[in-house]
């Protein structure tokens, strides 16, 4: 059975080649070294769309080895392009998360500097007067501290979610493609 068969399709020779009653040995049948397809075995399918392939040929039409060999370089190039596009999409998504985390950390740094200025002001006012003016400055610094802690927490979480920067889905897909070329595993 060809690897390019359609789901549910019988063999390319038809039921007549195997004998309708099961005892005939027509040319190309079991006596010629051919066995009927196993109905429990799913046919192998290409792991990516084959552009233009279905439009050129009827899927039930038998494809020659020469045609398959001629299509192989184009299919490998298309596979490589598809995998690169997938890697670009995955890295772009991770990059956006990384930028978001970095922006939150930058905002936290700004508020930390502001908090420092307020704390310095509070210390100066605390030494110059009684407790009323600097106590209000410490309350403002406490509010800034809450903002800083929240921004740092969300920024660190956003960066951790984007790491590592390796395109894991793409690498898994490439491994499946390599195994498909080697003839290992199960493919749809």
Coordinates of C-alpha atoms in Angstrom, one line a residue:
X1 CA 0.0 0.0 0.0
X2 CA 1.3 3.4 -0.9
X3 CA 2.2 6.0 1.8
X4 CA 0.2 8.5 -0.1
X5 CA -3.2 6.7 0.2
X6 CA -6.3 8.4 1.3
X7 CA -8.0 7.4 4.6
X8 CA -10.4 4.6 4.1
X9 CA -9.2 3.8 0.5
X10 CA -8.5 0.2 -0.4
X11 CA -5.5 -0.9 -2.3
X12 CA -4.8 0.7 -5.7
X13 CA -5.4 -2.6 -7.6
X14 CA -8.9 -3.1 -6.4
X15 CA -10.7 -6.0 -4.8
X16 CA -10.6 -8.0 -8.1
X17 CA -6.8 -8.4 -7.8
X18 CA -7.2 -10.4 -4.6
X19 CA -10.2 -12.5 -5.7
X20 CA -13.7 -11.7 -4.6
X21 CA -14.2 -15.1 -3.1
X22 CA -10.7 -15.1 -1.5
X23 CA -9.4 -18.1 -3.4
X24 CA -8.5 -16.5 -6.7
X25 CA -5.0 -15.6 -7.4
X26 CA -5.2 -13.0 -10.1
X27 CA -2.1 -11.3 -11.4
X28 CA -0.8 -9.0 -8.8
X29 CA -2.7 -10.8 -6.0
X30 CA -1.4 -12.8 -3.0
X31 CA 0.4 -15.3 -5.2
X32 CA 2.5 -12.4 -6.7
X33 CA 3.8 -11.3 -3.3
X34 CA 1.1 -8.7 -2.6
X35 CA -1.0 -8.9 0.5
X36 CA -4.3 -7.1 1.1
X37 CA -4.0 -3.9 3.2
X38 CA -4.5 -4.3 6.9
X39 CA -7.8 -2.5 7.8
X40 CA -6.6 -1.8 11.3
X41 CA -3.5 0.0 10.2
X42 CA -3.9 3.7 9.5
X43 CA -2.2 5.0 6.4
X44 CA 0.7 7.4 6.7
X45 CA 0.0 10.9 5.8
X46 CA 2.4 13.8 5.1
X47 CA 2.9 15.9 8.3
X48 CA 2.3 19.1 6.4
X49 CA 0.1 20.2 3.5
X50 CA 1.5 19.5 0.0
X51 CA 0.7 22.7 -1.9
X52 CA -0.5 22.0 -5.4
X53 CA -0.1 18.2 -5.1
X54 CA -3.8 17.5 -4.8
X55 CA -4.7 19.9 -7.7
X56 CA -2.2 18.2 -10.0
X57 CA -3.3 14.6 -9.6
X58 CA -6.3 12.6 -8.5
X59 CA -5.5 11.3 -5.0
X60 CA -6.5 7.7 -6.0
X61 CA -4.2 7.8 -9.1
X62 CA -1.1 5.7 -8.8
X63 CA 2.0 7.9 -8.5
X64 CA 5.2 6.7 -10.0
X65 CA 8.5 6.4 -8.1
X66 CA 10.1 8.9 -10.4
X67 CA 7.4 11.5 -9.7
X68 CA 7.8 10.9 -6.0
X69 CA 11.5 11.3 -6.2
X70 CA 11.1 14.4 -8.3
X71 CA 8.7 15.9 -5.7
X72 CA 11.0 15.1 -2.7
X73 CA 13.3 18.1 -3.0
X74 CA 10.3 20.5 -3.3
X75 CA 8.6 18.8 -0.3
X76 CA 11.8 19.1 1.8
X77 CA 12.2 22.8 0.9
X78 CA 8.5 23.4 1.8
X79 CA 8.9 21.5 5.0
X80 CA 11.9 23.7 5.9
X81 CA 10.0 26.9 5.1
X82 CA 7.1 25.7 7.2
X83 CA 9.3 24.9 10.2
X84 CA 11.1 28.3 9.9
X85 CA 7.7 30.1 9.8
X86 CA 6.6 28.2 12.9
X87 CA 9.8 29.0 14.7
X88 CA 9.3 32.7 13.9
X89 CA 5.8 32.8 15.2
X90 CA 6.8 31.0 18.4
X91 CA 9.8 33.3 19.0
X92 CA 7.7 36.4 18.3
X93 CA 5.2 35.3 20.9
X94 CA 7.9 34.6 23.5
X95 CA 9.6 37.9 22.6
X96 CA 6.4 39.9 23.3
X97 CA 6.2 38.3 26.8
X98 CA 9.8 39.1 27.4
X99 CA 9.3 42.8 26.4
X100 CA 6.2 43.0 28.7
X101 CA 8.2 41.6 31.6
X102 CA 11.1 44.0 31.0
X103 CA 8.7 47.0 30.8
X104 CA 7.1 46.0 34.1
X105 CA 10.6 45.8 35.7
X106 CA 11.5 49.2 34.3
X107 CA 8.3 50.7 35.8
X108 CA 9.2 49.0 39.1
X109 CA 12.7 50.6 38.9
X110 CA 11.1 54.0 38.3
X111 CA 8.8 53.7 41.3
X112 CA 11.7 52.3 43.4
X113 CA 13.7 55.5 42.6
X114 CA 10.7 57.6 43.5
X115 CA 10.2 55.7 46.7
X116 CA 13.9 56.4 47.5
X117 CA 13.3 60.1 47.0
X118 CA 10.3 60.0 49.2
X119 CA 12.2 58.1 51.9
X120 CA 15.0 60.6 51.8
X121 CA 12.5 63.5 52.1
X122 CA 10.8 61.7 55.0
X123 CA 14.1 61.3 56.8
X124 CA 15.0 64.9 56.4
X125 CA 11.6 66.1 57.5
X126 CA 11.7 63.7 60.4
X127 CA 14.9 65.2 61.7
X128 CA 13.8 68.8 61.1
X129 CA 10.4 68.8 62.8
X130 CA 8.2 66.7 65.0
X131 CA 6.5 63.6 63.6
X132 CA 3.6 64.9 61.5
X133 CA 5.2 65.9 58.2
X134 CA 7.6 62.9 57.9
X135 CA 4.9 60.4 58.9
X136 CA 2.8 61.4 55.9
X137 CA 5.9 61.1 53.7
X138 CA 6.4 57.5 55.0
X139 CA 2.8 56.7 54.2
X140 CA 3.4 57.8 50.6
X141 CA 6.6 55.7 50.5
X142 CA 4.6 52.7 51.8
X143 CA 2.2 53.1 48.9
X144 CA 5.0 53.3 46.4
X145 CA 6.6 50.2 48.0
X146 CA 3.3 48.3 47.4
X147 CA 3.4 49.3 43.7
X148 CA 7.1 48.3 43.4
X149 CA 6.5 44.9 44.9
X150 CA 3.5 44.2 42.6
X151 CA 5.3 45.3 39.5
X152 CA 8.4 43.3 40.4
X153 CA 6.3 40.2 41.0
X154 CA 4.4 40.5 37.7
X155 CA 7.5 41.4 35.8
X156 CA 9.5 38.4 37.0
X157 CA 6.5 36.1 36.4
X158 CA 6.2 37.4 32.8
X159 CA 9.9 36.8 32.1
X160 CA 9.9 33.3 33.6
X161 CA 6.9 32.4 31.4
X162 CA 8.8 33.4 28.3
X163 CA 12.0 31.5 29.2
X164 CA 13.7 29.5 27.8
X165 CA 13.6 31.3 24.4
X166 CA 14.0 28.0 22.5
X167 CA 11.0 27.4 20.1
X168 CA 10.0 24.1 21.8
X169 CA 7.0 23.4 19.6
X170 CA 9.0 23.9 16.5
X171 CA 11.8 21.6 17.8
X172 CA 9.3 18.9 18.6
X173 CA 7.8 19.3 15.1
X174 CA 11.2 19.0 13.5
X175 CA 12.0 15.9 15.5
X176 CA 8.7 14.3 14.3
X177 CA 9.7 15.3 10.7
X178 CA 13.1 13.7 11.1
X179 CA 11.5 10.5 12.5
X180 CA 9.0 10.5 9.5
X181 CA 11.9 10.7 7.1
X182 CA 13.6 7.8 9.0
X183 CA 10.3 5.9 8.9
X184 CA 10.0 5.8 12.7
X185 CA 6.9 6.4 14.8
X186 CA 3.3 7.0 13.9
X187 CA 2.2 10.0 11.7
X188 CA -0.9 11.6 10.5

